GROMACS .gro file of C-alpha atoms in nm:
model
  423
    1MET     CA    1   3.483  -3.208   0.578
    2ASN     CA    2   3.219  -3.461   0.676
    3PRO     CA    3   2.902  -3.384   0.470
    4PHE     CA    4   2.682  -3.434   0.778
    5LYS     CA    5   2.894  -3.187   0.974
    6ARG     CA    6   2.872  -2.935   0.688
    7PHE     CA    7   2.493  -2.970   0.683
    8ALA     CA    8   2.476  -2.922   1.061
    9GLU     CA    9   2.682  -2.602   1.037
   10ARG     CA   10   2.448  -2.465   0.770
   11VAL     CA   11   2.145  -2.537   0.988
   12ARG     CA   12   2.319  -2.369   1.284
   13ASP     CA   13   2.408  -2.063   1.076
   14TRP     CA   14   2.052  -2.038   0.945
   15TRP     CA   15   1.910  -2.062   1.299
   16LYS     CA   16   2.141  -1.790   1.429
   17GLY     CA   17   2.081  -1.562   1.131
   18ARG     CA   18   2.440  -1.589   1.003
   19SER     CA   19   2.352  -1.728   0.663
   20GLU     CA   20   2.565  -1.531   0.419
   21ALA     CA   21   2.848  -1.783   0.412
   22SER     CA   22   2.625  -2.090   0.384
   23GLY     CA   23   2.397  -1.956   0.110
   24VAL     CA   24   2.085  -2.007   0.324
   25VAL     CA   25   1.884  -1.694   0.397
   26SER     CA   26   1.728  -1.632   0.737
   27ILE     CA   27   1.459  -1.369   0.792
   28ASN     CA   28   1.654  -1.254   1.101
   29SER     CA   29   1.981  -1.192   0.917
   30PRO     CA   30   2.094  -0.828   0.884
   31SER     CA   31   2.137  -0.860   0.507
   32PHE     CA   32   1.777  -0.970   0.464
   33LEU     CA   33   1.642  -0.692   0.687
   34GLU     CA   34   1.847  -0.431   0.499
   35SER     CA   35   1.728  -0.566   0.164
   36ILE     CA   36   1.363  -0.505   0.256
   37GLY     CA   37   1.436  -0.167   0.413
   38LEU     CA   38   1.417  -0.264   0.781
   39GLY     CA   39   1.786  -0.261   0.861
   40LYS     CA   40   1.815   0.117   0.876
   41LYS     CA   41   1.595   0.404   0.988
   42ASN     CA   42   1.402   0.588   0.720
   43LYS     CA   43   1.287   0.936   0.821
   44ALA     CA   44   1.008   0.948   0.563
   45GLU     CA   45   0.848   0.624   0.682
   46SER     CA   46   0.885   0.718   1.048
   47GLU     CA   47   0.676   1.033   0.999
   48VAL     CA   48   0.327   0.944   1.121
   49THR     CA   49   0.124   1.125   0.852
   50TYR     CA   50   0.336   0.980   0.571
   51PHE     CA   51   0.304   0.633   0.724
   52THR     CA   52  -0.073   0.675   0.765
   53CYS     CA   53  -0.113   0.775   0.399
   54LEU     CA   54   0.095   0.479   0.281
   55LYS     CA   55  -0.113   0.248   0.499
   56MET     CA   56  -0.442   0.397   0.378
   57MET     CA   57  -0.354   0.373   0.008
   58SER     CA   58  -0.212   0.020   0.021
   59GLU     CA   59  -0.486  -0.127   0.239
   60THR     CA   60  -0.762   0.032   0.030
   61LEU     CA   61  -0.638  -0.142  -0.283
   62ALA     CA   62  -0.576  -0.470  -0.101
   63LYS     CA   63  -0.936  -0.473   0.030
   64MET     CA   64  -1.084  -0.500  -0.319
   65PRO     CA   65  -1.096  -0.852  -0.465
   66ILE     CA   66  -1.026  -0.907  -0.835
   67LYS     CA   67  -1.309  -1.063  -1.034
   68TYR     CA   68  -1.279  -1.255  -1.361
   69TYR     CA   69  -1.553  -1.171  -1.616
   70GLN     CA   70  -1.645  -1.240  -1.976
   71LYS     CA   71  -1.839  -1.010  -2.207
   72THR     CA   72  -2.081  -1.220  -2.416
   73LYS     CA   73  -2.372  -1.153  -2.649
   74ASP     CA   74  -2.612  -1.206  -2.358
   75GLY     CA   75  -2.426  -0.961  -2.136
   76ILE     CA   76  -2.144  -0.975  -1.881
   77ILE     CA   77  -2.108  -1.297  -1.681
   78GLU     CA   78  -1.861  -1.415  -1.418
   79ALA     CA   79  -1.623  -1.644  -1.605
   80GLU     CA   80  -1.505  -1.983  -1.488
   81GLN     CA   81  -1.176  -1.983  -1.302
   82THR     CA   82  -0.857  -2.074  -1.488
   83GLU     CA   83  -0.508  -2.151  -1.363
   84THR     CA   84  -0.404  -1.793  -1.433
   85SER     CA   85  -0.710  -1.631  -1.275
   86ARG     CA   86  -0.657  -1.836  -0.958
   87LEU     CA   87  -0.316  -1.671  -0.920
   88LEU     CA   88  -0.483  -1.329  -0.898
   89THR     CA   89  -0.778  -1.436  -0.685
   90LYS     CA   90  -0.639  -1.720  -0.469
   91ARG     CA   91  -0.257  -1.733  -0.445
   92PRO     CA   92  -0.015  -1.525  -0.658
   93ASN     CA   93   0.284  -1.722  -0.527
   94PRO     CA   94   0.350  -1.983  -0.257
   95PHE     CA   95   0.429  -1.718   0.006
   96MET     CA   96   0.159  -1.453  -0.038
   97THR     CA   97  -0.217  -1.422  -0.037
   98PRO     CA   98  -0.374  -1.173  -0.283
   99THR     CA   99  -0.433  -0.926   0.001
  100VAL     CA  100  -0.070  -0.928   0.112
  101PHE     CA  101   0.054  -0.932  -0.247
  102TRP     CA  102  -0.137  -0.624  -0.368
  103ASN     CA  103  -0.068  -0.444  -0.041
  104ALA     CA  104   0.307  -0.484  -0.103
  105VAL     CA  105   0.272  -0.373  -0.466
  106GLU     CA  106   0.080  -0.057  -0.373
  107MET     CA  107   0.324   0.018  -0.089
  108ASN     CA  108   0.614   0.009  -0.336
  109ARG     CA  109   0.425   0.223  -0.587
  110ASN     CA  110   0.354   0.502  -0.341
  111HIS     CA  111   0.688   0.496  -0.158
  112TYR     CA  112   0.920   0.458  -0.457
  113GLY     CA  113   0.695   0.595  -0.732
  114ASN     CA  114   0.697   0.266  -0.925
  115ALA     CA  115   0.596  -0.093  -0.852
  116TYR     CA  116   0.705  -0.398  -1.050
  117VAL     CA  117   0.557  -0.749  -1.066
  118TYR     CA  118   0.748  -1.025  -1.242
  119ILE     CA  119   0.530  -1.272  -1.436
  120ARG     CA  120   0.703  -1.610  -1.437
  121ARG     CA  121   0.595  -1.810  -1.741
  122ARG     CA  122   0.682  -2.152  -1.880
  123PHE     CA  123   0.626  -2.313  -2.217
  124ASP     CA  124   0.426  -2.629  -2.148
  125ARG     CA  125   0.453  -2.874  -2.439
  126LYS     CA  126   0.229  -3.137  -2.282
  127LYS     CA  127  -0.064  -2.918  -2.178
  128TYR     CA  128  -0.289  -2.699  -2.386
  129GLY     CA  129  -0.110  -2.778  -2.711
  130GLY     CA  130   0.215  -2.615  -2.615
  131GLU     CA  131   0.070  -2.298  -2.464
  132ILE     CA  132   0.277  -2.065  -2.246
  133ARG     CA  133   0.151  -2.090  -1.888
  134VAL     CA  134   0.175  -1.829  -1.610
  135LEU     CA  135   0.327  -2.008  -1.310
  136ASP     CA  136   0.329  -1.736  -1.043
  137LEU     CA  137   0.367  -1.365  -0.975
  138TRP     CA  138   0.646  -1.200  -0.773
  139VAL     CA  139   0.685  -0.851  -0.630
  140MET     CA  140   1.022  -0.699  -0.723
  141GLN     CA  141   1.171  -0.446  -0.483
  142SER     CA  142   1.137  -0.114  -0.658
  143ASN     CA  143   1.471   0.023  -0.535
  144CYS     CA  144   1.646  -0.271  -0.703
  145VAL     CA  145   1.493  -0.224  -1.050
  146SER     CA  146   1.640  -0.013  -1.330
  147ILE     CA  147   1.463   0.066  -1.658
  148TYR     CA  148   1.658   0.080  -1.985
  149ILE     CA  149   1.551   0.174  -2.336
  150ASP     CA  150   1.756  -0.017  -2.590
  151ASP     CA  151   1.830   0.253  -2.849
  152ALA     CA  152   2.117   0.058  -3.004
  153GLY     CA  153   1.939  -0.277  -3.033
  154ILE     CA  154   2.179  -0.460  -2.800
  155PHE     CA  155   1.907  -0.689  -2.662
  156ALA     CA  156   1.763  -0.777  -3.004
  157GLY     CA  157   1.502  -0.513  -3.064
  158LYS     CA  158   1.586  -0.149  -3.110
  159GLY     CA  159   1.378   0.093  -2.905
  160ARG     CA  160   1.236  -0.171  -2.671
  161LEU     CA  161   1.202  -0.135  -2.294
  162TRP     CA  162   1.388  -0.365  -2.055
  163TYR     CA  163   1.381  -0.407  -1.679
  164VAL     CA  164   1.707  -0.496  -1.500
  165TYR     CA  165   1.656  -0.642  -1.153
  166ALA     CA  166   1.949  -0.670  -0.909
  167ASP     CA  167   1.863  -0.940  -0.658
  168PRO     CA  168   1.951  -0.790  -0.316
  169MET     CA  169   2.020  -1.134  -0.170
  170SER     CA  170   2.239  -1.297  -0.435
  171GLY     CA  171   2.357  -0.987  -0.623
  172GLN     CA  172   2.265  -1.153  -0.952
  173LEU     CA  173   2.126  -0.940  -1.237
  174TYR     CA  174   1.812  -1.039  -1.427
  175VAL     CA  175   1.694  -0.878  -1.751
  176PHE     CA  176   1.321  -0.891  -1.821
  177ASP     CA  177   1.126  -0.790  -2.127
  178THR     CA  178   0.838  -0.547  -2.085
  179SER     CA  179   0.590  -0.831  -2.148
  180GLU     CA  180   0.725  -1.012  -1.839
  181VAL     CA  181   0.676  -0.723  -1.596
  182MET     CA  182   0.363  -0.545  -1.479
  183HIS     CA  183   0.462  -0.185  -1.411
  184PHE     CA  184   0.247   0.039  -1.191
  185LYS     CA  185   0.342   0.404  -1.144
  186THR     CA  186   0.221   0.716  -0.967
  187SER     CA  187   0.023   0.985  -1.151
  188PHE     CA  188   0.317   1.228  -1.134
  189SER     CA  189   0.502   1.131  -1.452
  190PHE     CA  190   0.624   1.350  -1.737
  191ASN     CA  191   0.745   1.072  -1.970
  192GLY     CA  192   0.471   0.817  -1.901
  193ILE     CA  193   0.730   0.548  -1.827
  194THR     CA  194   0.837   0.613  -1.469
  195GLY     CA  195   0.654   0.780  -1.183
  196MET     CA  196   0.787   1.010  -0.914
  197PRO     CA  197   0.728   0.930  -0.544
  198VAL     CA  198   0.552   1.168  -0.309
  199GLN     CA  199   0.848   1.170  -0.071
  200GLN     CA  200   1.069   1.312  -0.346
  201ILE     CA  201   0.820   1.582  -0.441
  202LEU     CA  202   0.758   1.684  -0.078
  203ARG     CA  203   1.111   1.621   0.045
  204ASP     CA  204   1.134   1.943   0.246
  205THR     CA  205   0.780   1.912   0.382
  206ILE     CA  206   0.822   1.552   0.495
  207GLY     CA  207   1.169   1.631   0.632
  208GLY     CA  208   1.025   1.917   0.836
  209ALA     CA  209   0.748   1.694   0.970
  210ALA     CA  210   1.002   1.430   1.070
  211ALA     CA  211   1.218   1.696   1.241
  212SER     CA  212   0.918   1.822   1.441
  213GLN     CA  213   0.846   1.467   1.554
  214GLU     CA  214   1.208   1.424   1.664
  215TYR     CA  215   1.180   1.750   1.858
  216MET     CA  216   0.869   1.624   2.038
  217ASN     CA  217   1.047   1.296   2.118
  218SER     CA  218   1.339   1.484   2.271
  219LEU     CA  219   1.096   1.684   2.486
  220TYR     CA  220   0.931   1.367   2.613
  221LYS     CA  221   1.270   1.216   2.695
  222SER     CA  222   1.366   1.525   2.894
  223GLY     CA  223   1.039   1.516   3.086
  224LEU     CA  224   0.885   1.806   2.886
  225THR     CA  225   1.120   2.045   3.062
  226ALA     CA  226   1.265   2.352   2.893
  227LYS     CA  227   1.626   2.464   2.913
  228ALA     CA  228   1.757   2.669   3.206
  229THR     CA  229   2.040   2.913   3.276
  230LEU     CA  230   2.276   2.871   3.571
  231GLU     CA  231   2.396   3.196   3.729
  232TYR     CA  232   2.711   3.189   3.944
  233THR     CA  233   2.987   3.422   4.055
  234GLY     CA  234   3.353   3.357   4.015
  235GLU     CA  235   3.552   3.171   3.756
  236LEU     CA  236   3.528   2.800   3.674
  237ASN     CA  237   3.757   2.610   3.444
  238GLU     CA  238   3.617   2.399   3.163
  239GLU     CA  239   3.637   2.071   3.354
  240SER     CA  240   3.449   2.217   3.652
  241ARG     CA  241   3.179   2.360   3.427
  242GLU     CA  242   3.126   2.024   3.258
  243LYS     CA  243   3.093   1.846   3.592
  244LEU     CA  244   2.850   2.109   3.717
  245ILE     CA  245   2.633   2.081   3.405
  246LYS     CA  246   2.627   1.701   3.423
  247SER     CA  247   2.524   1.709   3.790
  248PHE     CA  248   2.232   1.943   3.718
  249GLU     CA  249   2.123   1.738   3.416
  250ALA     CA  250   2.128   1.424   3.627
  251PHE     CA  251   1.877   1.580   3.870
  252GLY     CA  252   1.667   1.796   3.643
  253SER     CA  253   1.625   1.617   3.307
  254GLY     CA  254   1.449   1.300   3.202
  255VAL     CA  255   1.110   1.151   3.277
  256LYS     CA  256   1.235   0.971   3.591
  257ASN     CA  257   1.350   1.299   3.745
  258THR     CA  258   1.019   1.482   3.700
  259GLY     CA  259   0.914   1.638   4.032
  260ARG     CA  260   1.252   1.582   4.205
  261ILE     CA  261   1.419   1.855   4.409
  262ILE     CA  262   1.728   2.004   4.245
  263PRO     CA  263   2.008   2.097   4.491
  264VAL     CA  264   2.167   2.433   4.403
  265PRO     CA  265   2.505   2.521   4.561
  266LEU     CA  266   2.541   2.842   4.761
  267GLY     CA  267   2.596   3.148   4.544
  268MET     CA  268   2.432   2.990   4.236
  269LYS     CA  269   2.088   3.047   4.085
  270LEU     CA  270   1.897   2.828   3.838
  271THR     CA  271   1.661   3.026   3.612
  272PRO     CA  272   1.436   2.831   3.371
  273LEU     CA  273   1.385   2.949   3.015
  274ASP     CA  274   1.011   2.937   2.957
  275ILE     CA  275   0.971   2.831   2.592
  276LYS     CA  276   0.607   2.761   2.505
  277LEU     CA  277   0.511   2.559   2.199
  278SER     CA  278   0.189   2.758   2.172
  279ASP     CA  279   0.382   3.084   2.127
  280SER     CA  280   0.557   2.950   1.817
  281GLN     CA  281   0.231   2.795   1.684
  282PHE     CA  282   0.407   2.458   1.682
  283PHE     CA  283   0.097   2.241   1.671
  284GLU     CA  284  -0.076   2.461   1.413
  285LEU     CA  285   0.222   2.430   1.179
  286LYS     CA  286   0.246   2.057   1.244
  287LYS     CA  287  -0.121   2.011   1.157
  288TYR     CA  288  -0.086   2.221   0.841
  289THR     CA  289   0.212   2.009   0.733
  290ALA     CA  290   0.013   1.689   0.791
  291LEU     CA  291  -0.270   1.816   0.572
  292GLN     CA  292  -0.021   1.903   0.295
  293ILE     CA  293   0.124   1.550   0.297
  294ALA     CA  294  -0.222   1.394   0.297
  295ALA     CA  295  -0.333   1.617   0.008
  296ALA     CA  296  -0.034   1.506  -0.200
  297PHE     CA  297  -0.146   1.144  -0.160
  298GLY     CA  298  -0.511   1.231  -0.221
  299VAL     CA  299  -0.605   1.123   0.131
  300LYS     CA  300  -0.888   1.315   0.296
  301PRO     CA  301  -0.854   1.490   0.638
  302ASN     CA  302  -1.089   1.250   0.819
  303GLN     CA  303  -0.871   0.958   0.706
  304ILE     CA  304  -0.574   1.098   0.899
  305ASN     CA  305  -0.793   1.148   1.209
  306ASP     CA  306  -0.859   1.520   1.151
  307TYR     CA  307  -1.225   1.558   1.250
  308GLU     CA  308  -1.218   1.930   1.330
  309LYS     CA  309  -1.464   2.025   1.056
  310SER     CA  310  -1.617   1.681   0.998
  311SER     CA  311  -1.962   1.541   1.059
  312TYR     CA  312  -2.114   1.204   0.976
  313ALA     CA  313  -2.250   1.327   0.643
  314ASN     CA  314  -1.929   1.512   0.565
  315SER     CA  315  -1.716   1.205   0.638
  316GLU     CA  316  -1.935   0.994   0.408
  317LEU     CA  317  -1.891   1.247   0.126
  318GLN     CA  318  -1.515   1.253   0.188
  319GLN     CA  319  -1.506   0.875   0.154
  320LEU     CA  320  -1.689   0.897  -0.179
  321SER     CA  321  -1.458   1.180  -0.289
  322PHE     CA  322  -1.155   0.968  -0.196
  323TYR     CA  323  -1.278   0.690  -0.423
  324VAL     CA  324  -1.361   0.917  -0.718
  325ASP     CA  325  -1.067   1.158  -0.693
  326THR     CA  326  -0.793   0.921  -0.575
  327GLU     CA  327  -0.866   0.549  -0.600
  328LEU     CA  328  -1.043   0.551  -0.937
  329PHE     CA  329  -0.720   0.640  -1.119
  330VAL     CA  330  -0.528   0.372  -0.928
  331ILE     CA  331  -0.788   0.102  -0.994
  332LYS     CA  332  -0.813   0.185  -1.364
  333GLN     CA  333  -0.435   0.171  -1.403
  334TYR     CA  334  -0.412  -0.167  -1.231
  335GLU     CA  335  -0.695  -0.314  -1.437
  336GLU     CA  336  -0.545  -0.196  -1.766
  337GLU     CA  337  -0.198  -0.331  -1.683
  338ILE     CA  338  -0.331  -0.667  -1.558
  339ASN     CA  339  -0.555  -0.719  -1.861
  340CYS     CA  340  -0.274  -0.625  -2.099
  341LYS     CA  341   0.004  -0.836  -1.945
  342ILE     CA  342  -0.183  -1.137  -1.802
  343LEU     CA  343  -0.447  -1.214  -2.066
  344THR     CA  344  -0.352  -1.367  -2.398
  345GLU     CA  345  -0.472  -1.219  -2.727
  346SER     CA  346  -0.716  -1.508  -2.765
  347GLU     CA  347  -0.869  -1.443  -2.422
  348GLN     CA  348  -0.902  -1.072  -2.495
  349GLU     CA  349  -1.079  -1.143  -2.825
  350GLN     CA  350  -1.323  -1.375  -2.644
  351GLY     CA  351  -1.419  -1.092  -2.408
  352TYR     CA  352  -1.239  -1.202  -2.090
  353TYR     CA  353  -1.118  -0.933  -1.853
  354TYR     CA  354  -1.027  -0.870  -1.488
  355LYS     CA  355  -1.198  -0.606  -1.277
  356TYR     CA  356  -1.168  -0.491  -0.918
  357ASN     CA  357  -1.483  -0.513  -0.709
  358GLU     CA  358  -1.487  -0.156  -0.577
  359LYS     CA  359  -1.830  -0.207  -0.415
  360VAL     CA  360  -1.662  -0.349  -0.104
  361LEU     CA  361  -1.549   0.006  -0.022
  362PHE     CA  362  -1.911   0.115   0.020
  363ARG     CA  363  -2.049  -0.153   0.248
  364THR     CA  364  -2.326  -0.003   0.458
  365ASP     CA  365  -2.523  -0.106   0.765
  366SER     CA  366  -2.766  -0.400   0.748
  367LYS     CA  367  -3.079  -0.183   0.721
  368THR     CA  368  -2.946   0.020   0.427
  369GLN     CA  369  -2.820  -0.295   0.257
  370MET     CA  370  -3.160  -0.465   0.285
  371GLU     CA  371  -3.334  -0.159   0.142
  372TYR     CA  372  -3.089  -0.153  -0.148
  373LEU     CA  373  -3.148  -0.522  -0.228
  374LYS     CA  374  -3.523  -0.487  -0.188
  375GLU     CA  375  -3.536  -0.196  -0.433
  376GLY     CA  376  -3.317  -0.388  -0.677
  377VAL     CA  377  -3.544  -0.694  -0.676
  378ALA     CA  378  -3.868  -0.491  -0.689
  379GLY     CA  379  -3.730  -0.275  -0.969
  380SER     CA  380  -3.641  -0.577  -1.187
  381VAL     CA  381  -3.269  -0.492  -1.164
  382MET     CA  382  -3.170  -0.822  -1.002
  383THR     CA  383  -3.329  -1.157  -0.926
  384SER     CA  384  -3.404  -1.280  -0.576
  385ASN     CA  385  -3.119  -1.530  -0.591
  386GLU     CA  386  -2.872  -1.260  -0.699
  387ALA     CA  387  -2.975  -1.060  -0.394
  388ARG     CA  388  -2.945  -1.367  -0.169
  389ARG     CA  389  -2.592  -1.433  -0.294
  390LYS     CA  390  -2.486  -1.087  -0.182
  391LEU     CA  391  -2.599  -1.189   0.168
  392ASP     CA  392  -2.411  -1.522   0.142
  393LEU     CA  393  -2.742  -1.712   0.141
  394PRO     CA  394  -2.817  -2.020  -0.073
  395ASP     CA  395  -3.031  -1.996  -0.386
  396ALA     CA  396  -3.405  -2.046  -0.346
  397GLU     CA  397  -3.633  -2.237  -0.583
  398GLY     CA  398  -3.780  -2.005  -0.844
  399GLY     CA  399  -3.550  -1.721  -0.746
  400ASP     CA  400  -3.382  -1.684  -1.085
  401VAL     CA  401  -3.677  -1.504  -1.242
  402LEU     CA  402  -3.698  -1.125  -1.263
  403LEU     CA  403  -3.998  -0.980  -1.080
  404ALA     CA  404  -4.194  -0.673  -1.191
  405ASN     CA  405  -4.483  -0.467  -1.060
  406GLY     CA  406  -4.796  -0.543  -1.262
  407ASN     CA  407  -4.921  -0.186  -1.232
  408ILE     CA  408  -4.631  -0.056  -1.442
  409ILE     CA  409  -4.712  -0.017  -1.814
  410PRO     CA  410  -4.514   0.112  -2.112
  411LEU     CA  411  -4.517   0.486  -2.168
  412THR     CA  412  -4.688   0.443  -2.507
  413GLN     CA  413  -4.991   0.285  -2.333
  414ALA     CA  414  -5.036   0.560  -2.076
  415GLY     CA  415  -5.407   0.655  -2.045
  416ALA     CA  416  -5.529   0.344  -2.231
  417ALA     CA  417  -5.757   0.254  -1.938
  418TYR     CA  418  -5.964   0.569  -1.993
  419THR     CA  419  -6.049   0.504  -2.359
  420LYS     CA  420  -6.378   0.338  -2.460
  421GLY     CA  421  -6.375   0.029  -2.672
  422GLY     CA  422  -6.000   0.041  -2.696
  423GLU     CA  423  -6.009   0.350  -2.917
   0.00000   0.00000   0.00000
């Protein structure tokens, strides 16, 4: 075949989404959509409370930027950026920003119970005296990763942990050492190696919530009308009954038929069955189920739009409780795994470390922020320039000096002004 014609067919197949035969992957192809979980309906993800909790957890982590610090003799300073630190703070790989990257990692961790990040390294002989460089970071689909403990020493190293990744696009298997993979797991783990997802723990609860949502959808489709009984005299064969039922459904069901007049033949009577959702406490049970799902994630009621017993002060305390009770464990786990797998032993000995800036979760109004900065400068906690940087303002001349109130004296000199002659 003409090589130009073959290239044209590949471009055509890619454009139409039929890329399996040509080896080129299109984001519209069914195989690609199925590989990322969009090709088929998932009841757990379609449940609104479960989706809200996934969204809340993943976006909360993605909001916090990662900072690169160094612990020195003079204290903790913000370290100069390196090629590796830029991957975490600027661009983990050519296709993702840090916000999108960590959002995808946290989404996998909560939905599947485990999240995996492949660290692609290369031995550079020309740079840094032959040091191993981190090239980029890649999110591995959690449902395509299997964990194996090599008890027999097949992979050169008895008792070591290995990660086997089955590429959903090519079907090729990759085996990674534990040093090449950052593994983040949920808190529900008995062996400390793998975590269990919330959807597996609350399978019946989430399934019941999804079933109630499907029931509500069916009511909306039928125009919120209940079932009815048709009374008639005489005998009708099965074919006649089916035709009669279809004719009544055509007039009486569906949103388009709401308010229409239903013709009833002579000698027949249509009696509605009045089934009220309030009698079965449908909405009370649905709300209770939503609170159970949120509690399993550690999400507070006001974060799933339940403001029944909330006030402004109560919501603020719930936000603080969400950080302390839920996010603090997640942040600490991420920081420990990143510092262990990304930093070299030399960098760790020199005091370098990565840390999430959790202060972005507590941004307040302008008045409160100014009072906080003012108290910090007046109390000798920060310099004027450090306060200006938090407001994205340039440094001012002489602003790198700590200020102090001259009326404040050491505790040992208290009452010295009342003594005579310094005695």
